[in-house]
Coordinates of C-alpha atoms in Angstrom, one line a residue:
X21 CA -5.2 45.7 21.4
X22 CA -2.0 44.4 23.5
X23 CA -4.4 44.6 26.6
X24 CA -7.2 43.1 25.2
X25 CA -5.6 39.9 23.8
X26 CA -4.1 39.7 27.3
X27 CA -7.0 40.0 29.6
X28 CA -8.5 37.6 27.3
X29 CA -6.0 35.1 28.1
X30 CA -6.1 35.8 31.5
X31 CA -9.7 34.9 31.5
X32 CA -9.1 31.4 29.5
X33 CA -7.2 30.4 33.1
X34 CA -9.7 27.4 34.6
X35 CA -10.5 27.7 38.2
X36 CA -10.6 23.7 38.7
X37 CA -12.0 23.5 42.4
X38 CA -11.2 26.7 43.2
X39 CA -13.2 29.8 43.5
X40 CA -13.8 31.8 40.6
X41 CA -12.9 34.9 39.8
X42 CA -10.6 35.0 42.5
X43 CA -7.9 31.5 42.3
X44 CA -7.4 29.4 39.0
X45 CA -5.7 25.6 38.7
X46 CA -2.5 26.5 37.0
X47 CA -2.4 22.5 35.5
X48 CA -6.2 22.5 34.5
X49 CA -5.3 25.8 32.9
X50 CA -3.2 23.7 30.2
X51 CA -5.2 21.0 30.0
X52 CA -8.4 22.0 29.9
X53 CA -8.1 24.8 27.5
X54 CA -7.4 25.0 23.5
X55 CA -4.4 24.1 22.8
X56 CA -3.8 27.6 20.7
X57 CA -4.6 29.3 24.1
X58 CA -2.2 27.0 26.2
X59 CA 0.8 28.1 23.4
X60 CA -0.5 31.2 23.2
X61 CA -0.6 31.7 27.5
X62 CA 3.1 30.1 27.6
X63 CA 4.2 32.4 25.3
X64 CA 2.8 36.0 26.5
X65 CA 2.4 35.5 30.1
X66 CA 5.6 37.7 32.2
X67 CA 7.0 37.1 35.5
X68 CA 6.3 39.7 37.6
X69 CA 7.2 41.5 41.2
X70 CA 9.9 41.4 42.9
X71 CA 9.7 37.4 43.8
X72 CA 9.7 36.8 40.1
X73 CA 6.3 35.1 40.5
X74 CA 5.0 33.5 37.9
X75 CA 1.5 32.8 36.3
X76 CA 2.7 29.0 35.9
X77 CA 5.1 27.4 38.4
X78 CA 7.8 25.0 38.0
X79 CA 6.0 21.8 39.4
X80 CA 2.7 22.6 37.2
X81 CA 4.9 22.7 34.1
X82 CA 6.5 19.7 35.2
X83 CA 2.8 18.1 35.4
X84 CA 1.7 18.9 32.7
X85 CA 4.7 18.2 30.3
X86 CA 5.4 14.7 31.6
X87 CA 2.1 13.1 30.9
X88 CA 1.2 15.6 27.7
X89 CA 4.4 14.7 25.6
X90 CA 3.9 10.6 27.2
X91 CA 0.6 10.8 25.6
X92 CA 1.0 12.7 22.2
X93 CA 4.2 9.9 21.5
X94 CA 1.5 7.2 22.5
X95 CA -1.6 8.1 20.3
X96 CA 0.9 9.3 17.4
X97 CA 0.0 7.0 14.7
X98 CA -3.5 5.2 15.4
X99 CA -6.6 6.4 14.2
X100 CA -7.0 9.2 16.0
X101 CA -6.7 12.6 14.6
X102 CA -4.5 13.8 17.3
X103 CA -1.9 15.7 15.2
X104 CA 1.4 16.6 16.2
X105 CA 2.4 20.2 14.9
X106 CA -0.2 21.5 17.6
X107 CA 1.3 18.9 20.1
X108 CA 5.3 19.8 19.5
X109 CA 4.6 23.1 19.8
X110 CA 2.7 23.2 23.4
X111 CA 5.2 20.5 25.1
X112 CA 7.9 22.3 23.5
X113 CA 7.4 25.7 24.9
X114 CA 6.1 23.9 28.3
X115 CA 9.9 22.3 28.7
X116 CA 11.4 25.4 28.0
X117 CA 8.8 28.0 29.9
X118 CA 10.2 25.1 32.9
X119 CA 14.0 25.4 31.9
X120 CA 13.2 29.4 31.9
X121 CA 12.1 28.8 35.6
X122 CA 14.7 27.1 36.7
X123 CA 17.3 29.5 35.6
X124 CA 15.5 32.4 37.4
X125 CA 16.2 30.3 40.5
X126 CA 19.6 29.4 40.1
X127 CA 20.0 33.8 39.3
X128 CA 17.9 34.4 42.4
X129 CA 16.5 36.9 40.1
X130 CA 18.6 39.3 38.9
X131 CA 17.6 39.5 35.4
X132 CA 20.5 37.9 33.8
X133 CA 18.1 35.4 31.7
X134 CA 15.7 36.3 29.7
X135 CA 12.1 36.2 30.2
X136 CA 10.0 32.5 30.4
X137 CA 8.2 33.5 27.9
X138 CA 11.5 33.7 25.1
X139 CA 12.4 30.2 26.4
X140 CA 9.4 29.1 25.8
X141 CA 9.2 30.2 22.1
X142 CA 12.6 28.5 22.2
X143 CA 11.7 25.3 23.9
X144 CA 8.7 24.9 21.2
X145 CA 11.2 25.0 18.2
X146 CA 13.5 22.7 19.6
X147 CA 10.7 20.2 20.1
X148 CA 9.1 21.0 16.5
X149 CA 12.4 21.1 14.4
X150 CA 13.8 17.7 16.1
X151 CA 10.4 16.0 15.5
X152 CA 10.2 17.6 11.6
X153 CA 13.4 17.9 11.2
X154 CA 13.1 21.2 9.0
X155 CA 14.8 24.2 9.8
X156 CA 14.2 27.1 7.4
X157 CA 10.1 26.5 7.2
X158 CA 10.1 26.6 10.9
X159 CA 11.9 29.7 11.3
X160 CA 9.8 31.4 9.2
X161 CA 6.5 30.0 10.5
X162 CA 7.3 31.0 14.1
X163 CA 9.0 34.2 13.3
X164 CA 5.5 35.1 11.5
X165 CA 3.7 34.1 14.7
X166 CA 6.0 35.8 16.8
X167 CA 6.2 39.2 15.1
X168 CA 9.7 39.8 16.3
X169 CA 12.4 40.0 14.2
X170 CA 15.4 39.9 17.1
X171 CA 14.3 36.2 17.5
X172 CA 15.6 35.1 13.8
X173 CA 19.6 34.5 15.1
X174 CA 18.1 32.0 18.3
X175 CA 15.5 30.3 16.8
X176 CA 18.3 29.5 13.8
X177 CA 20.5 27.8 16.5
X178 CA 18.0 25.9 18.0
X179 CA 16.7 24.1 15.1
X180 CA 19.9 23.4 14.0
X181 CA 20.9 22.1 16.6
X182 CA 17.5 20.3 17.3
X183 CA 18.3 18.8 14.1
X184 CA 21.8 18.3 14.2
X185 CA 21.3 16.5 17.7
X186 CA 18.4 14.2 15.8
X187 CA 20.3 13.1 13.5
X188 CA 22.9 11.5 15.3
X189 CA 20.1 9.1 16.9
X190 CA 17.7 8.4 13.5
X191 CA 16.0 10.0 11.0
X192 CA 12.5 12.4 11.3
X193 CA 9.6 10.9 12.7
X194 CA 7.9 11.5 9.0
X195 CA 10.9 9.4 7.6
X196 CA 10.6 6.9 9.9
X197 CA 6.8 6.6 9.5
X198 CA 7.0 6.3 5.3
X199 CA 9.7 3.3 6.0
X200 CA 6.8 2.0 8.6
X201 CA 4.0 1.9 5.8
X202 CA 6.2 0.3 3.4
X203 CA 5.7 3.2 1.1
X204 CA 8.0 3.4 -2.0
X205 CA 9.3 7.3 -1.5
X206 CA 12.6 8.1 -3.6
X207 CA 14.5 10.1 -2.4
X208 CA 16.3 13.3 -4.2
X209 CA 19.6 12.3 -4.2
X210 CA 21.0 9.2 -5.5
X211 CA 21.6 6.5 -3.3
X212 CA 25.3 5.8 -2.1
X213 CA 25.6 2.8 -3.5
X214 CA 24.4 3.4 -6.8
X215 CA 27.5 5.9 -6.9
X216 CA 30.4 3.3 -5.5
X217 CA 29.1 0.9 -7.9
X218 CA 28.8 0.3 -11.7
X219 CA 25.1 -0.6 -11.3
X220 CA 22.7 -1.0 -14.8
X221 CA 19.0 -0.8 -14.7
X222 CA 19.2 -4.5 -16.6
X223 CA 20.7 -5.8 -13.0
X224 CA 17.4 -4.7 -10.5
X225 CA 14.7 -4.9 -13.0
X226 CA 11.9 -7.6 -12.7
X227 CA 12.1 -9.5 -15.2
X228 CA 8.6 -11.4 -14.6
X229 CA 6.9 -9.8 -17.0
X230 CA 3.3 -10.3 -18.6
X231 CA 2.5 -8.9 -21.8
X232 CA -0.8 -8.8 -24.3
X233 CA -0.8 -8.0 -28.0
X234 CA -2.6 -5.2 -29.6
X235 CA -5.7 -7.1 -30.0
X236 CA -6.2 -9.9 -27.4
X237 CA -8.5 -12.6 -26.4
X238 CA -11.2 -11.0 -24.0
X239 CA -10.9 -14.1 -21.8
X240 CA -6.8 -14.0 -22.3
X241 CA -6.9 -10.5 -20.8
X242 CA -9.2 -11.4 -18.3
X243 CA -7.3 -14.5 -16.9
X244 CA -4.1 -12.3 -16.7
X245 CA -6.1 -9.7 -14.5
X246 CA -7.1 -12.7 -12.1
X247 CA -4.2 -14.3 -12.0
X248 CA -1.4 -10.9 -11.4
X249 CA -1.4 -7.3 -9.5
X250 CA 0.5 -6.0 -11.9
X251 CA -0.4 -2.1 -12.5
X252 CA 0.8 -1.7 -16.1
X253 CA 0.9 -4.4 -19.0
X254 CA 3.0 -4.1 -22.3
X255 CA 1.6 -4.6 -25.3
X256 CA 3.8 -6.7 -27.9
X257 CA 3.4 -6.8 -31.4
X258 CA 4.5 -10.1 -32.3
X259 CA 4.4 -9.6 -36.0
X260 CA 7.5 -7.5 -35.6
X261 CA 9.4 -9.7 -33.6
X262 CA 7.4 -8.9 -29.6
X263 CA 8.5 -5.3 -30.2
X264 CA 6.8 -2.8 -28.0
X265 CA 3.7 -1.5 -29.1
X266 CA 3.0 0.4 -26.0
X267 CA 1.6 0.2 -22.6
X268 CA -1.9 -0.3 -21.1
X269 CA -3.2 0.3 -17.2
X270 CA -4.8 -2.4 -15.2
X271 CA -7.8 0.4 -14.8
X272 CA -8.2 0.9 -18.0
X273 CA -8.7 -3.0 -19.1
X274 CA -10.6 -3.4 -15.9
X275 CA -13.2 -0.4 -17.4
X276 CA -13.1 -2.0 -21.1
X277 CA -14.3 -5.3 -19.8
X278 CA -17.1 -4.4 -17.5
X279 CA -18.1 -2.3 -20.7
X280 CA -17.8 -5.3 -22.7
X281 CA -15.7 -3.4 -25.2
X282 CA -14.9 -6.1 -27.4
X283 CA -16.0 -7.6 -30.7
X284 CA -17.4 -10.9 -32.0
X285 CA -14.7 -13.5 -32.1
X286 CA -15.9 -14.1 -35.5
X287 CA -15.0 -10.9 -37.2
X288 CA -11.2 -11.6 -37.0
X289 CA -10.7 -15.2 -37.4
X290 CA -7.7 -15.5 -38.8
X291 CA -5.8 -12.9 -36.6
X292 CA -4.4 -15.6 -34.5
X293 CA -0.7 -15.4 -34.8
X294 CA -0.7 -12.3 -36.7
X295 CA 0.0 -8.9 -36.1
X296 CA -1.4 -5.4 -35.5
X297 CA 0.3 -4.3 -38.8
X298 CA -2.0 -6.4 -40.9
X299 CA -4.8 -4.8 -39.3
X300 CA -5.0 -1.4 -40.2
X301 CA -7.0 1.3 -38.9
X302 CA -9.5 -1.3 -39.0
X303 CA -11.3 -1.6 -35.2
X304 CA -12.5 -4.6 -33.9
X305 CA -14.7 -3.5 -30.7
X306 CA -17.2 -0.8 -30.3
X307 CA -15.2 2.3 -28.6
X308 CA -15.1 3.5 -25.3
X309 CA -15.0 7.2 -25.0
X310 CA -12.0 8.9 -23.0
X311 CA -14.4 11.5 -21.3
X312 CA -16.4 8.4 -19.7
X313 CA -12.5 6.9 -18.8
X314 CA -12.4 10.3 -16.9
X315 CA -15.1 10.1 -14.7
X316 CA -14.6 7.3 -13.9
X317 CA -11.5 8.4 -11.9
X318 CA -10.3 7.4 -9.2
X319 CA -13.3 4.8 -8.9
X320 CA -12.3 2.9 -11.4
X321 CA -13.8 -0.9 -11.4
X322 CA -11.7 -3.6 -10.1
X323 CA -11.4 -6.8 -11.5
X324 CA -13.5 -8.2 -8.8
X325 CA -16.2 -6.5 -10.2
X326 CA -16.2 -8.1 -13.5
X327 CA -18.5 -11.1 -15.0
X328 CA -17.1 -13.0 -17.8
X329 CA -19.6 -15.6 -19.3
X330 CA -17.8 -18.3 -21.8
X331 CA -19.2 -16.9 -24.7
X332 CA -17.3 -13.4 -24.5
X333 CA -14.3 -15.4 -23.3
X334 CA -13.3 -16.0 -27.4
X335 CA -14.5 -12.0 -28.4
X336 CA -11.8 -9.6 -29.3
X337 CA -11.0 -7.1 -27.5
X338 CA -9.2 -4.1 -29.5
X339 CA -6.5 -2.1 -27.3
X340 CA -4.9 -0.2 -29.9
X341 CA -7.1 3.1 -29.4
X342 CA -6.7 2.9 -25.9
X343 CA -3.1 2.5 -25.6
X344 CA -0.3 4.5 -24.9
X345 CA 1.7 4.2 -27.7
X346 CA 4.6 6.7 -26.5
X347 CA 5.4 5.0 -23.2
X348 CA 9.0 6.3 -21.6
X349 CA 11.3 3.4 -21.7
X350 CA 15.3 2.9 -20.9
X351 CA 17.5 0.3 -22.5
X352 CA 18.8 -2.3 -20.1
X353 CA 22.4 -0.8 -20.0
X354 CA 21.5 2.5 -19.0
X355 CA 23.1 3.2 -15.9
X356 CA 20.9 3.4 -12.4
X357 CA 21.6 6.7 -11.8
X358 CA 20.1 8.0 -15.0
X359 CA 17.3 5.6 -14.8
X360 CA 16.8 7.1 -11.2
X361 CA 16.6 10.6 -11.5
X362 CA 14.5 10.1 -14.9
X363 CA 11.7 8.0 -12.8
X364 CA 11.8 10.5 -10.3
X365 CA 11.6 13.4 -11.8
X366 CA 8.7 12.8 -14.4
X367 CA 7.0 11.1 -11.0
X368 CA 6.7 7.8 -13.0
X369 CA 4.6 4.6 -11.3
X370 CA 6.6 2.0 -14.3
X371 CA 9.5 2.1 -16.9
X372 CA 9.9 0.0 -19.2
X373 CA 13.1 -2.0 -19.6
X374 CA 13.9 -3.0 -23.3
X375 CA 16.7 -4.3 -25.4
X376 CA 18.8 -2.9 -28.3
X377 CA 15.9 -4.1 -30.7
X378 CA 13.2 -2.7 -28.6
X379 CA 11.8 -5.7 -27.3
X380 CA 10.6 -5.6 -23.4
X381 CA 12.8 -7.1 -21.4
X382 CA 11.7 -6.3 -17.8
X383 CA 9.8 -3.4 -15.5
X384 CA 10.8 -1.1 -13.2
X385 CA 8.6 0.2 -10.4
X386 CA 9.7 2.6 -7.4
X387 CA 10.5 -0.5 -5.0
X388 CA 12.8 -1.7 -7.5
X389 CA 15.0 1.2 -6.8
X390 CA 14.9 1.7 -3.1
X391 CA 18.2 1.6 -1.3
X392 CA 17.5 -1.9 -0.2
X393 CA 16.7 -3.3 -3.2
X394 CA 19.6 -2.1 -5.0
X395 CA 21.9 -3.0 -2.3
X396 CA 20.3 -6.7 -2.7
X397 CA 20.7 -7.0 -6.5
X398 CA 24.3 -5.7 -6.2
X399 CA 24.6 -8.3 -3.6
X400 CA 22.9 -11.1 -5.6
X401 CA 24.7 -9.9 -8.8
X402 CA 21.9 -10.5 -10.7
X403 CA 21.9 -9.5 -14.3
X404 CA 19.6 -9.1 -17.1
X405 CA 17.7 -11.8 -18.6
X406 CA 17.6 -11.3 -22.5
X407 CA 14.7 -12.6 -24.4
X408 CA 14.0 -13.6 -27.7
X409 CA 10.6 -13.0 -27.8
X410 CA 10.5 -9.6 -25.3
X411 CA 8.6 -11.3 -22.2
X412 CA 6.0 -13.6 -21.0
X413 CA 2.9 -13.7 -23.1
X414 CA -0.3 -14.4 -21.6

């Protein structure tokens, strides 16, 4: 089997304007192949004779790496699907198949190194664990590919020390990337500052919050859509005081609307200014089901996509048997480092901020407790605006 997988790879070399069958280009033979082939002939191929000749030489190495690792860095990150697992590996065990060359020469052969081939394998997870910057995943994936188990102690070395060396310049390349996009990732430990400092989740909340009632003005809802981005609303009851009722997505109003889930404005005349309480389990607008909610996922309709004429501007619409009456909340004195590992943990998009009588007082979203914006509102001292009536009602 040994044989066959080798001949095979010897007949994968290209013979770029030379005759074949007899002569192969050693560069074209890396560039112009599959890049599992390339790995897989950097990897296997021996010196041989007495000469230590080699299938590759220095200077085609050197070729090949130089523009191949220019060129994955380049095209990293547009929209190409050029990877970069596939990529780290090849240049990786290209650079140290060339470092494996060059000590042969300095040795003049005497078989003090090892083979090109182990510095090869050892060149690729260098270049993979300071890209990644993952250590026992790596070892594991190349010692499965290698087979060998007297590789475990070197590969260990090099990736720690790929990634000790890494860290001293700047983080991973996926790091860096999420911080490029602007994407919200928490992290799993705390950050620093959180732990020097007495921070509350009252000081970094936002307190710009826009709240509805349990039964709202179709138009009302509508107009706050239009107007905001927000992803969640509270719901207030303000017969108790703006008390939290619960919480409603900007999907699921979106969906109620274009379904024209709402009732007459006359049935419920003299709800203006009341409360859910005096309602009942009476409903107010034909029902929605929750299996149609479902299919609607992730497609849901945007608010773009809704007409509103004036005469359903005044209809009720009924949220209460949409709502999520059990929403997780924190009171605004709760400490940031319980607030943070409860968001993260339960992989939470909002949290509601409320006050000792359970009225909303701000929101908390995953920006709102990055490293930077905790490091701002410590800065800014900002603190936590109490208010009688829980919010801003639309």
């Amino acid at each position: 089997t040994g044989l066959i997988k080798k001949k095979n790879l010897v007949e994968a070399l290209v013979p770029f304007r030379c005759e074949a069958g007899k002569e192969y280009n050693e560069v074209a033979s890396l560039i112009f192949t599959d890049s599992d082939t390339a790995i897989k002939q950097l990897f296997h191929f021996r010196e041989a004779g007495e000469d230590d000749s080699s299938t590759f030489s220095s200077a085609a190495l050197f070729l090949f790496f130089l523009p191949y690792i220019s060129m994955a860095t380049i095209v990293y990150g547009i929209a190409v699907p050029s990877g970069l697992f596939v990529p780290s590996l090849l240049s990786g065990a290209a650079f140290g198949r060339l470092c494996g060359h060059l000590l042969h020469k300095l040795d003049h052969t005497s078989g003090t190194f090892a083979d090109s081939g182990t510095y090869a394998l050892m060149g690729a997870a260098a270049v993979l664990g300071g890209m990644a910057r993952m250590t026992i995943s790596l070892t594991v994936i190349l010692l499965e590919a290698t087979g060998d188990m007297q590789y475990v102690l070197p590969l260990m070395l090099t990736l720690m020390a790929a990634r000790f060396t890494g860290n001293v310049f700047n983080e991973g390349l996926y790091d860096i990337h999420i911080k490029l996009k602007d994407i919200p990732f928490l992290e799993a430990e705390v950050p620093t500052i959180v732990e020097k400092h007495e921070i509350v989740a009252g000081q970094v909340m936002n307190t710009e919050v826009k709240c509805i009632r349990p039964v709202e003005r179709a138009g009302v809802v509508y107009d706050l859509l239009r107007s905001c981005s927000h992803g969640t609303f509270p719901i207030v009851d303000t017969s108790s005081g703006g008390t939290l009722y619960g919480t409603a997505s900007r999907a699921m109003l979106c969906t109620l609307l274009q379904k024209r889930a709402f009732g007459d404005s006359s049935v419920l005349p003299e709800y203006e200014g009341g409360g859910a309480q005096r309602l009942g389990p009476r409903r107010l607008s034909p029902l929605v089901q929750w299996d149609y909610l479902e299919r609607l996922y992730p497609k849901y309709p945007d608010i773009g996509d809704v007409d509103m004429i004036d005469d359903d501007r005044k209809c009720w619409l009924d949220l209460r048997p949409y709502a999520n009456t059990a929403p997780y909340t924190v009171n605004e004195t709760a400490s940031i480092q319980r607030t943070y590992r409860l968001f993260r943990t339960l992989g939470l998009r909002h949290l509601c901020v409320v006050n000792h009588y359970n009225q909303v007082v701000g929101m908390l979203t995953r920006k709102d407790l990055l490293p930077e914006s905790l490091t701002d509102s410590f800065i800014r001292g900002r603190h936590a605006h109490i208010s009688a009536n829980g919010g801003t009602f639309a």
